[in-house]
XYZ file of C-alpha atoms in Angstrom:
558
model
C 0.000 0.000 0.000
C 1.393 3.261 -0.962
C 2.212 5.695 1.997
C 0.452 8.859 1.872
C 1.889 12.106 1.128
C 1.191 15.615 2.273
C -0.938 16.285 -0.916
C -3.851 13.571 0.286
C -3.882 15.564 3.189
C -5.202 19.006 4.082
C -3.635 21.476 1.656
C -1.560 24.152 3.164
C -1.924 27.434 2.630
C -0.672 28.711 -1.480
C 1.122 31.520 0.267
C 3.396 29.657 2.544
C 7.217 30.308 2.449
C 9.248 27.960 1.345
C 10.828 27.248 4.996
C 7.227 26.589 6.324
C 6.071 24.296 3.516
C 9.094 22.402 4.513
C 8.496 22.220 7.897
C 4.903 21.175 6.774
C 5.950 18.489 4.723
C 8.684 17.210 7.289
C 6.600 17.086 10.224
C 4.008 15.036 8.260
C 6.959 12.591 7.021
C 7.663 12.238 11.233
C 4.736 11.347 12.280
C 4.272 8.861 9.427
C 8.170 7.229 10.444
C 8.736 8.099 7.100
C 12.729 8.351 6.860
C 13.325 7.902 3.231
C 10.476 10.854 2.257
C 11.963 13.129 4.703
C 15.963 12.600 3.726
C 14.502 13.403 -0.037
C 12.871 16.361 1.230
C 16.185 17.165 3.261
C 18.053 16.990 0.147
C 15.592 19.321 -2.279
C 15.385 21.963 0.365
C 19.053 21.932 0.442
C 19.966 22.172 -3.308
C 17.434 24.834 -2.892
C 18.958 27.182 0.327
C 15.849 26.605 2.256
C 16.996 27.599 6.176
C 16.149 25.249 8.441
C 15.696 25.709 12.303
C 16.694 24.110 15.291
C 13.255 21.997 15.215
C 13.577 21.262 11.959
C 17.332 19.586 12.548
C 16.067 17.757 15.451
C 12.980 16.368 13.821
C 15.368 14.673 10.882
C 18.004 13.420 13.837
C 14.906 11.667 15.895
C 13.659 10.107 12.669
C 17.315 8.896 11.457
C 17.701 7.358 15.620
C 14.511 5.725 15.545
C 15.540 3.880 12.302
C 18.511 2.529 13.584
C 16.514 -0.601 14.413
C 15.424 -1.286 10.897
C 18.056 -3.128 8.691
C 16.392 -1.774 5.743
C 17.096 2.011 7.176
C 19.938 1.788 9.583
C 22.685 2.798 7.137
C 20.694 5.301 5.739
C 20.157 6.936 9.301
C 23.941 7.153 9.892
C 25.078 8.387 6.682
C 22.692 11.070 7.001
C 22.667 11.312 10.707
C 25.864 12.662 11.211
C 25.697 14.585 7.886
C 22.044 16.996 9.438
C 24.290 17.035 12.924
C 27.573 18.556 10.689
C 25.336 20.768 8.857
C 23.801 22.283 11.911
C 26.732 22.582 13.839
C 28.273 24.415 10.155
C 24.667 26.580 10.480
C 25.018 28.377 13.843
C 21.949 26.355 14.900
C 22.486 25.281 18.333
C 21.867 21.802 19.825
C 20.108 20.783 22.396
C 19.964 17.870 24.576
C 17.577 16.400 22.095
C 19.929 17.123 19.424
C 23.125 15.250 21.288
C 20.536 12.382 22.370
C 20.053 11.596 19.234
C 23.567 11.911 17.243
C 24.622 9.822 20.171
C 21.942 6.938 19.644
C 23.902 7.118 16.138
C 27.369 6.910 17.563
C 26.786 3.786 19.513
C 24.866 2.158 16.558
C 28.178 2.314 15.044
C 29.947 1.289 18.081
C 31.545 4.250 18.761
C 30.733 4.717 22.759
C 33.990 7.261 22.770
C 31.935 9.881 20.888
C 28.923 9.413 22.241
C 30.366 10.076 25.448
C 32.349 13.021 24.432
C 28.728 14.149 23.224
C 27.621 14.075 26.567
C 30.787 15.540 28.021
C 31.025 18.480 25.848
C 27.040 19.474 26.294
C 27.712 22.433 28.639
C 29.288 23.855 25.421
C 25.494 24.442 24.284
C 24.033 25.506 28.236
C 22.251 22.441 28.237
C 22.100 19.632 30.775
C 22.334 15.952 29.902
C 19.472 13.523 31.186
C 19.673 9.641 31.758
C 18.613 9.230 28.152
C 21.771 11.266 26.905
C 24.136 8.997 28.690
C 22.059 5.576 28.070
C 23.732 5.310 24.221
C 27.501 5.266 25.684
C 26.933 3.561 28.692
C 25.002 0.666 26.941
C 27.398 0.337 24.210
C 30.157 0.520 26.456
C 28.437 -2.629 28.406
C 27.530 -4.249 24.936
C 31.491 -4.207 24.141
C 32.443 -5.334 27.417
C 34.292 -1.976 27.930
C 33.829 -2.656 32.219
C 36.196 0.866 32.701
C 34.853 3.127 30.459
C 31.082 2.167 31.312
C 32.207 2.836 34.928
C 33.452 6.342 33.861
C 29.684 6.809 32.651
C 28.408 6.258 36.210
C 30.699 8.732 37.581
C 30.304 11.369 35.322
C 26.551 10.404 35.900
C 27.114 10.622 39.597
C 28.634 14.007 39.220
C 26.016 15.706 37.491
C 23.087 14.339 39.866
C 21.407 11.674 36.975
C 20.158 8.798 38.883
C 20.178 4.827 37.402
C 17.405 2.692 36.901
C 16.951 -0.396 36.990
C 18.035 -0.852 32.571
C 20.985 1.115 33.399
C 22.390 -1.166 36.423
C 21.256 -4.375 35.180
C 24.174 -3.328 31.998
C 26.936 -2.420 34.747
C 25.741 -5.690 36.901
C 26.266 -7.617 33.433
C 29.440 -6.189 32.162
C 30.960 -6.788 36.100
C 29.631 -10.085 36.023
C 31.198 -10.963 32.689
C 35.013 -9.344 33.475
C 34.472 -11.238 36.743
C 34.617 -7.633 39.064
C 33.462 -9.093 42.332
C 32.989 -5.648 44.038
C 31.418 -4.145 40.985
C 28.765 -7.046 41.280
C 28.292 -6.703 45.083
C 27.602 -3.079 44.983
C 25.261 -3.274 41.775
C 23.435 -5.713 43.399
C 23.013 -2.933 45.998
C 22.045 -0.806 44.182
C 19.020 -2.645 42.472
C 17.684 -3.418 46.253
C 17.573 -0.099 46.784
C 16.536 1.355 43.276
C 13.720 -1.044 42.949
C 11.204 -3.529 44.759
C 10.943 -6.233 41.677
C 13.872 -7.132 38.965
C 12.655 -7.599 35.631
C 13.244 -11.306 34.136
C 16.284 -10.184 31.728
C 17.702 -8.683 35.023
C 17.415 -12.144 37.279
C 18.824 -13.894 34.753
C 22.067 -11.795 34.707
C 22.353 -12.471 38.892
C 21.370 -16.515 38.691
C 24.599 -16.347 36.390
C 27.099 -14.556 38.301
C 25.866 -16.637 41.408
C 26.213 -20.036 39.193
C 30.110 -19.037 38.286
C 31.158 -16.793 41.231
C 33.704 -19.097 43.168
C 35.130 -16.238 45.179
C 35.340 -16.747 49.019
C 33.677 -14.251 51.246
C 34.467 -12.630 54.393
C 34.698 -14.998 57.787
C 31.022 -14.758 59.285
C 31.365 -12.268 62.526
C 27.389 -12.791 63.825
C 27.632 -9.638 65.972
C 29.439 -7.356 63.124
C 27.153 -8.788 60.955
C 23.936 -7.979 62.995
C 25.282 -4.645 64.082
C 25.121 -3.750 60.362
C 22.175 -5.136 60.002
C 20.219 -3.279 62.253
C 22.130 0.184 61.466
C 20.657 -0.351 58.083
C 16.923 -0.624 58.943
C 16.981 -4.760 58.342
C 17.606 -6.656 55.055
C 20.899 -6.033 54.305
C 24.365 -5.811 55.808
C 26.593 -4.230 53.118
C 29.627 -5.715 54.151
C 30.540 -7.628 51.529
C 30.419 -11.608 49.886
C 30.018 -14.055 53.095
C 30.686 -17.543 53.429
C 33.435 -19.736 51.363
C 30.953 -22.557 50.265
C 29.669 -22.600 46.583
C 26.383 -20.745 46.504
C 23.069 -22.720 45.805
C 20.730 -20.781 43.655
C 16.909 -21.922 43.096
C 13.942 -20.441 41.875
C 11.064 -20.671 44.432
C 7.820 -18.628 46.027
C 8.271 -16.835 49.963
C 4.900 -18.333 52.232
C 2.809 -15.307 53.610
C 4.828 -15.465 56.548
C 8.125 -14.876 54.723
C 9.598 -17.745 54.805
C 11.677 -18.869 51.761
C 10.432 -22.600 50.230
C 13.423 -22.956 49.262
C 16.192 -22.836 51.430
C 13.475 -22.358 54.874
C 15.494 -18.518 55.571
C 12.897 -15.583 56.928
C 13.182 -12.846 55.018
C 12.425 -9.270 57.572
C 10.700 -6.126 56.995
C 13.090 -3.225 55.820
C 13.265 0.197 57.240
C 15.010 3.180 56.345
C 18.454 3.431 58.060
C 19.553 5.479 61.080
C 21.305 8.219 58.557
C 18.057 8.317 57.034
C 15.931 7.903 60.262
C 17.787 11.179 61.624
C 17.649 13.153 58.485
C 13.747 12.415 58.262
C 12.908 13.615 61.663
C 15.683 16.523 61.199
C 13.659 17.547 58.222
C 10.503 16.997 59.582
C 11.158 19.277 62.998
C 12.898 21.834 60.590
C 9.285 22.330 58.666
C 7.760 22.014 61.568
C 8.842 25.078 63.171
C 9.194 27.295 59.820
C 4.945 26.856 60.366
C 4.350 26.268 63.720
C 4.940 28.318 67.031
C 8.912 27.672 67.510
C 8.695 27.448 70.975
C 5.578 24.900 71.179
C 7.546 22.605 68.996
C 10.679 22.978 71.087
C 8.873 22.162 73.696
C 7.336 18.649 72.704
C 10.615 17.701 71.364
C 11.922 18.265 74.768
C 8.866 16.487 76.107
C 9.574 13.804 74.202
C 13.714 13.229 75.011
C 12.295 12.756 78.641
C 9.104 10.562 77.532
C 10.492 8.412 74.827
C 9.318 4.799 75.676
C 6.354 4.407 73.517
C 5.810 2.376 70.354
C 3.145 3.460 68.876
C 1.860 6.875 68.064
C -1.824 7.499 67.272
C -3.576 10.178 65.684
C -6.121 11.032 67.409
C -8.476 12.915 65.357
C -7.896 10.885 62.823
C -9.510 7.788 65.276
C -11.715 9.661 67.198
C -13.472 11.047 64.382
C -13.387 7.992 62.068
C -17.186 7.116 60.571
C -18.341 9.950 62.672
C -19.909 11.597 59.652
C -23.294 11.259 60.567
C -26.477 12.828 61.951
C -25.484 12.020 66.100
C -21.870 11.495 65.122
C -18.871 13.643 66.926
C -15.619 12.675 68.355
C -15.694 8.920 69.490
C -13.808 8.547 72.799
C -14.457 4.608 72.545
C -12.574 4.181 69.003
C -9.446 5.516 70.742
C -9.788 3.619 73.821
C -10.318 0.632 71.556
C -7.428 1.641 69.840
C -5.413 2.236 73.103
C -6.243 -1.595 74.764
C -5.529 -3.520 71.697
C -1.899 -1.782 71.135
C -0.966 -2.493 75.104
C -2.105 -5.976 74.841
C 0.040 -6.127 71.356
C 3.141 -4.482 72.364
C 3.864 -6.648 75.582
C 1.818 -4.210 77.879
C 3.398 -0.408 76.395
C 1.221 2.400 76.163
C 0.813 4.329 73.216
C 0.867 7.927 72.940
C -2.059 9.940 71.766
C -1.928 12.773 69.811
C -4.300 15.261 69.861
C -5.421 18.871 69.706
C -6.224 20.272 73.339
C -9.718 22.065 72.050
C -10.802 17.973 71.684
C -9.517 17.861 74.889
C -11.421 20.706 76.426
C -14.735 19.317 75.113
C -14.071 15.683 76.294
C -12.775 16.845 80.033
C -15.934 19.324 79.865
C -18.465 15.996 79.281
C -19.203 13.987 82.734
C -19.555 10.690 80.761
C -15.553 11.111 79.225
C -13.610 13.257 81.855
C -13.411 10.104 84.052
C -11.373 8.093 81.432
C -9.224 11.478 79.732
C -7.734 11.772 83.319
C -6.826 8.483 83.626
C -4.916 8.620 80.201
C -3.550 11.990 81.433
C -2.085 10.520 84.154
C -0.697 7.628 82.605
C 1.474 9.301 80.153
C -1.464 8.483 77.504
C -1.716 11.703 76.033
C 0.063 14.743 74.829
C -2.231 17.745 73.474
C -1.249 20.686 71.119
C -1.643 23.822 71.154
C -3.875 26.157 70.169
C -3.341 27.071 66.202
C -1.240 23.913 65.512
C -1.476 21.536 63.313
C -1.320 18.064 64.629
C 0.354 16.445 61.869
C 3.396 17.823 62.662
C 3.430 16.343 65.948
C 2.385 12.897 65.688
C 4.811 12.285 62.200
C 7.597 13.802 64.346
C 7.231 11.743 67.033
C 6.443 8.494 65.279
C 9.593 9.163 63.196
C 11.999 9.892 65.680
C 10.698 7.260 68.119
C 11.110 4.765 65.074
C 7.766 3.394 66.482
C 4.329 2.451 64.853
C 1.787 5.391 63.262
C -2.062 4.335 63.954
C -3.601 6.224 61.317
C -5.816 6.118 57.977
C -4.062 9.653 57.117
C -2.634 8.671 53.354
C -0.455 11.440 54.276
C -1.065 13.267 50.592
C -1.354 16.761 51.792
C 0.694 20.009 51.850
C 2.934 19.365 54.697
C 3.869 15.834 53.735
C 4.456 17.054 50.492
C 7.003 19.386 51.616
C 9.250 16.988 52.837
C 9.834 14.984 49.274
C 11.821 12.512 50.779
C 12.218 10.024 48.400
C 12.303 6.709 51.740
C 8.869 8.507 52.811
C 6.820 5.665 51.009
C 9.142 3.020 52.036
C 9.133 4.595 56.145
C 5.092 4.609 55.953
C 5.183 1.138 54.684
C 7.014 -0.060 57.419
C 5.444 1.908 60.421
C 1.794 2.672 58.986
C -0.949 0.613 61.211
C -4.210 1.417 59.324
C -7.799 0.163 61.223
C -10.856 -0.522 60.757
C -13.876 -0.457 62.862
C -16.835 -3.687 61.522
C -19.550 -3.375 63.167
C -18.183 -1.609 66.654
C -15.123 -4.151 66.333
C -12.001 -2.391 66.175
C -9.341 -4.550 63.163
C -5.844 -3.179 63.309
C -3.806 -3.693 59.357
C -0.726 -4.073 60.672
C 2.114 -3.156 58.683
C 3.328 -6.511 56.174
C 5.470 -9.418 57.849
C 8.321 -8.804 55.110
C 9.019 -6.701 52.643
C 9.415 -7.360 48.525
C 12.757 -6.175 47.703
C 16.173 -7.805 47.295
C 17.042 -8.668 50.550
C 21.276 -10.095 52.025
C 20.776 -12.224 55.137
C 22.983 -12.206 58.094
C 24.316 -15.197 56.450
C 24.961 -14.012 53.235
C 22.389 -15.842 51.774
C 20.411 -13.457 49.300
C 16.680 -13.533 48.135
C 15.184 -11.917 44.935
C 11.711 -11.064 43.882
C 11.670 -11.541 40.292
C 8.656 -9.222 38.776
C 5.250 -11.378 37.657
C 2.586 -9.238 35.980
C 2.396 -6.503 38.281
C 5.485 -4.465 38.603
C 5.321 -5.028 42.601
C 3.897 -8.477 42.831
C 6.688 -11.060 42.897
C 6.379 -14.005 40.148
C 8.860 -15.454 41.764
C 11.699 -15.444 44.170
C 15.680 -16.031 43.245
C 17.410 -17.703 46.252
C 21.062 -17.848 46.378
C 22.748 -19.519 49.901
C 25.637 -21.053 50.869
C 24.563 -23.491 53.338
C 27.562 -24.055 55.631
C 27.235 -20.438 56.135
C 23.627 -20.761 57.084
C 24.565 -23.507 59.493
C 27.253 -21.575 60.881
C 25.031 -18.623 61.814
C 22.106 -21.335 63.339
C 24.654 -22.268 65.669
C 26.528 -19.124 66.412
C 23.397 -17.815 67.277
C 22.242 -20.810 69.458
C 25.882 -19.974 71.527
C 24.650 -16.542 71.814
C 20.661 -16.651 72.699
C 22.738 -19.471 75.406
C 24.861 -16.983 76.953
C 22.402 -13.866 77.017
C 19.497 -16.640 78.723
C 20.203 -15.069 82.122
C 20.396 -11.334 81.319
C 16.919 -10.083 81.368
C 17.963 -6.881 79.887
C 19.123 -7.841 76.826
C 17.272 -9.763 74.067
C 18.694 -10.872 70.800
C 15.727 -11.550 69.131
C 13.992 -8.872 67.117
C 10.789 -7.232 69.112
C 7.809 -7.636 67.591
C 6.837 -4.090 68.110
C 9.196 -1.698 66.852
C 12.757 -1.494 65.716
C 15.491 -3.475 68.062
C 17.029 -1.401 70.579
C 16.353 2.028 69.292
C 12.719 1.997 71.148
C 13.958 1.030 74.472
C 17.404 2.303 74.823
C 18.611 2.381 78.500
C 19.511 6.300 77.619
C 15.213 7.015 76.865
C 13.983 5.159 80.032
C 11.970 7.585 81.772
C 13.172 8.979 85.053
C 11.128 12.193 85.630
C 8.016 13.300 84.480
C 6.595 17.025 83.905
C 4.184 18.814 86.268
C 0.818 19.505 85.017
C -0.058 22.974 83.093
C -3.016 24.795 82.055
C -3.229 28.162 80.066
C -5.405 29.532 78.075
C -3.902 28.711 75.220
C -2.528 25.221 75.442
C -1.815 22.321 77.668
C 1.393 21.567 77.665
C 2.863 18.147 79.332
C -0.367 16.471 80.344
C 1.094 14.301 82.500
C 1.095 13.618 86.979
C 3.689 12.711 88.946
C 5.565 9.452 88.232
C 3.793 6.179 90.224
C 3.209 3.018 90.314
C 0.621 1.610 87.896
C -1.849 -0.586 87.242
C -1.382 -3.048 84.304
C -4.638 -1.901 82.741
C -4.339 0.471 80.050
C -7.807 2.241 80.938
């Protein structure tokens, strides 16, 4: 069937100039992938001094890259390629990063990954920044060629300039270090894709069962308590410190039970966090916004608050319970959703309180009602509560102190608004995943949606053993799972940590095992044990530290 040409379409105008019939014609020849039309119309509007402008240029450089692919174009796209490049340069017509994308698509067609990269090098010549497509045509024809240095130089030039990988781009530097054998390349790629993305596509896991089916290297001696230490600096999942084990690895394809629990090798994969660097520079960021919009000295003054009253974990939002279904005719502010709320997290968290956020006008009301004062004192002098002050926002608090506590968030809040917005951390998905509880209340019967048992990403045991998710149909949703042990390291960690659970048996203080509730260690440090507790205060305004003298308790939470 014959292609179409601009004169079956609508006719331009009689009185065009020559420049714009071109442009006409050529954008018509772009849409329709039409490279053979356009280099014919190229060459008539040249023989003829028709000027051409940047958009012009760039429209006959995309169409010669995007025919690179066809055999039956590709050699006309890089005669003619470089040819519309040369003559724009010759032109005064300035590039852009368009421009060098494409003319370096055409370099590394040709296999030359040196001027590609000197493309990409050279762009601040034209005041223009390169983006991860500019780079892509060097660094993947530097990987094609097995060129492991000058791919590397790619990265770091990458690096420098702030362009991030994905997962196309590391799965090429994972491939070319796995094929030159560069057992630190490998290690840190593979570090990379856990933390760049949750699933690896197939192509990807194939490149990883390979390196694991020919990597003989030994590994590092297994240290348990080096190894752990890491472990939990990182937030769980990973240690970082390099290959472990001297055994040859075993690598299967199986499924992970709802529990976590690998089929294949029986190892319990954890629920990641964001690290401590991380942890800190979240709830550094969000106290920083915090008091650019709240009162300074209120804020300063929960943080402080909060040094001295730091054993909780769990944080709830407490208008965000309290008024939950209360949309209604009768409806208000349901006391008995939060005190539901309140039993089921003691009776969780091995008899902790959790701390209640909420605004002290909610407060005023419920001490002002006979049928709820009874029960808001009893949380005030257990620590239950903290109220803020008049003009605040809430948010701020209870994020802050659910961050910085590294403790559970009870709350339905997607967290989607301005404030949350403002902090653009790029870990603020993966924190809420891991500290969100979300609830439900069926029929008057409160269901807490804990946050999951494990989490889907590429995860390095404390043995070394490694497990990971290999994308299905969903981008998220595991097909798979990749499982790669050694299993004389396995047993030596089983029974290394047998010695230790042993010799720790008697010391009440100290517990090896990860807590159910919480991260281990950081929510009940010896240094955050509480030793003093602030006097009561009432204003006007606010209610500061809602909270009675220290005493002994009852084990009921209400």
């Amino acid at each position: 069937m014959a292609m179409a040409s601009p004169a079956n379409k609508k006719k331009p105008k009689s009185n065009q100039t020559p420049e714009s019939q071109f442009s006409y014609n050529l954008n018509f020849y772009s849409k329709s992938k039409d490279l053979h039309s356009a280099i014919s119309l190229y060459d008539t509007a040249i023989s003829q001094n028709t000027r051409l402008n940047q958009h012009n240029f760039n429209t006959l450089l995309y169409l010669c890259s995007i025919s690179l692919n066809d055999p039956s174009t590709k050699d006309l796209s890089l005669q003619y390629g470089f040819r519309v490049f040369d003559h724009m340069v010759s032109n005064g017509i300035k590039p852009n990063e368009a421009s060098i994308t494409a003319v370096a698509r055409l370099a590394a067609a040709k296999g030359d990954g040196d001027y590609a990269f000197d493309l990409v090098k050279n762009i601040g010549v034209y005041n223009e920044l390169p983006r991860l497509r500019t780079y892509d045509p060097a660094l993947f024809c530097y990987c094609e060629k097995l060129e492991g240095d000058k791919a590397y130089e790619v990265e770091e030039h990458m690096r420098r300039i702030g362009v991030g990988l994905e997962e196309g781009e590391i799965a090429a530097l994972l491939k070319v270090s796995v094929e030159t054998r560069r057992e630190e390349r490998v290690y840190g790629y593979l570090q990379k894709l856990r933390k760049m993305v949750r699933c690896v596509r197939e192509e990807t896991a194939k490149v990883i069962e390979h390196w694991f089916e020919v990597f003989e290297g030994n590994g590092v001696e297994l240290d348990v308590g080096l190894v752990r230490e890491a472990v939990s600096r990182n937030g769980g999942g990973w240690h970082g410190l390099g290959w472990i084990g001297k055994e040859k690895w075993v690598v299967r394809r199986g499924s992970v039970d709802a529990g976590g629990k690998c089929c294949c090798c029986g190892g319990q994969l954890v629920s990641v966090d964001i690290d401590d660097d991380e942890t800190e520079r979240f709830a550094e960021s969000v106290a920083g916004l915090a008091m650019e919009r709240e009162v300074k000295a209120n804020f300063s003054e929960f943080q402080n608050w909060l040094e001295k009253h730091a054993n909780y974990e769990a944080i709830m939002d407490g208008a965000n319970i309290g008024l939950y279904q209360q949309n209604f005719a009768e409806g208000g502010f349901s006391i008995s959703q939060l005190d539901a709320v309140i039993k089921d997290l003691y009776n969780q968290s091995g008899k902790k309180r959790p701390l209640v956020i909420l605004h002290n006008k909610r407060l005023r009301a419920l001490l002002q009602n006979p049928s709820t004062r009874e029960l808001i004192q009893e949380w005030i002098e257990k620590d239950v509560l903290y109220t803020t002050p008049h003009g605040s926002n809430d948010d701020w608090y209870w994020l802050y102190a659910a961050v910085k506590l590294r403790c559970w968030l009870v709350t339905n809040d997607e967290m989607r608004d301005h404030i949350f917005e403002l902090l653009g951390s790029d870990f603020f998905v993966k924190w809420k995943e891991r500290h969100q509880v979300r609830y439900t209340f069926v029929k008057g019967n409160l269901e807490l949606q804990m946050p999951p048992l494990f989490s889907i990403v590429i995860q390095e045991s404390e043995n070394g053993s490694w497990h990971v998710p290999v994308a299905g149909d969903g981008n998220d949703s595991p097909q798979s799972w990749l499982c790669v042990s050694r299993p004389r390291s396995c047993d030596a960690l089983k029974e290394a940590s047998c010695m230790e659970e042993s010799k720790d048996s008697n010391d009440s203080r100290c517990n090896s095992k990860l807590p159910t509730f919480g991260r281990p260690e950081s929510l009940a440090s010896c240094k955050h044990k509480l030793h003093s507790r602030d006097s009561f205060q009432e204003s006007d305004d606010k209610i500061t530290a809602l909270t009675g003298k220290r005493k002994e308790r009852s084990p009921s939470p209400s």
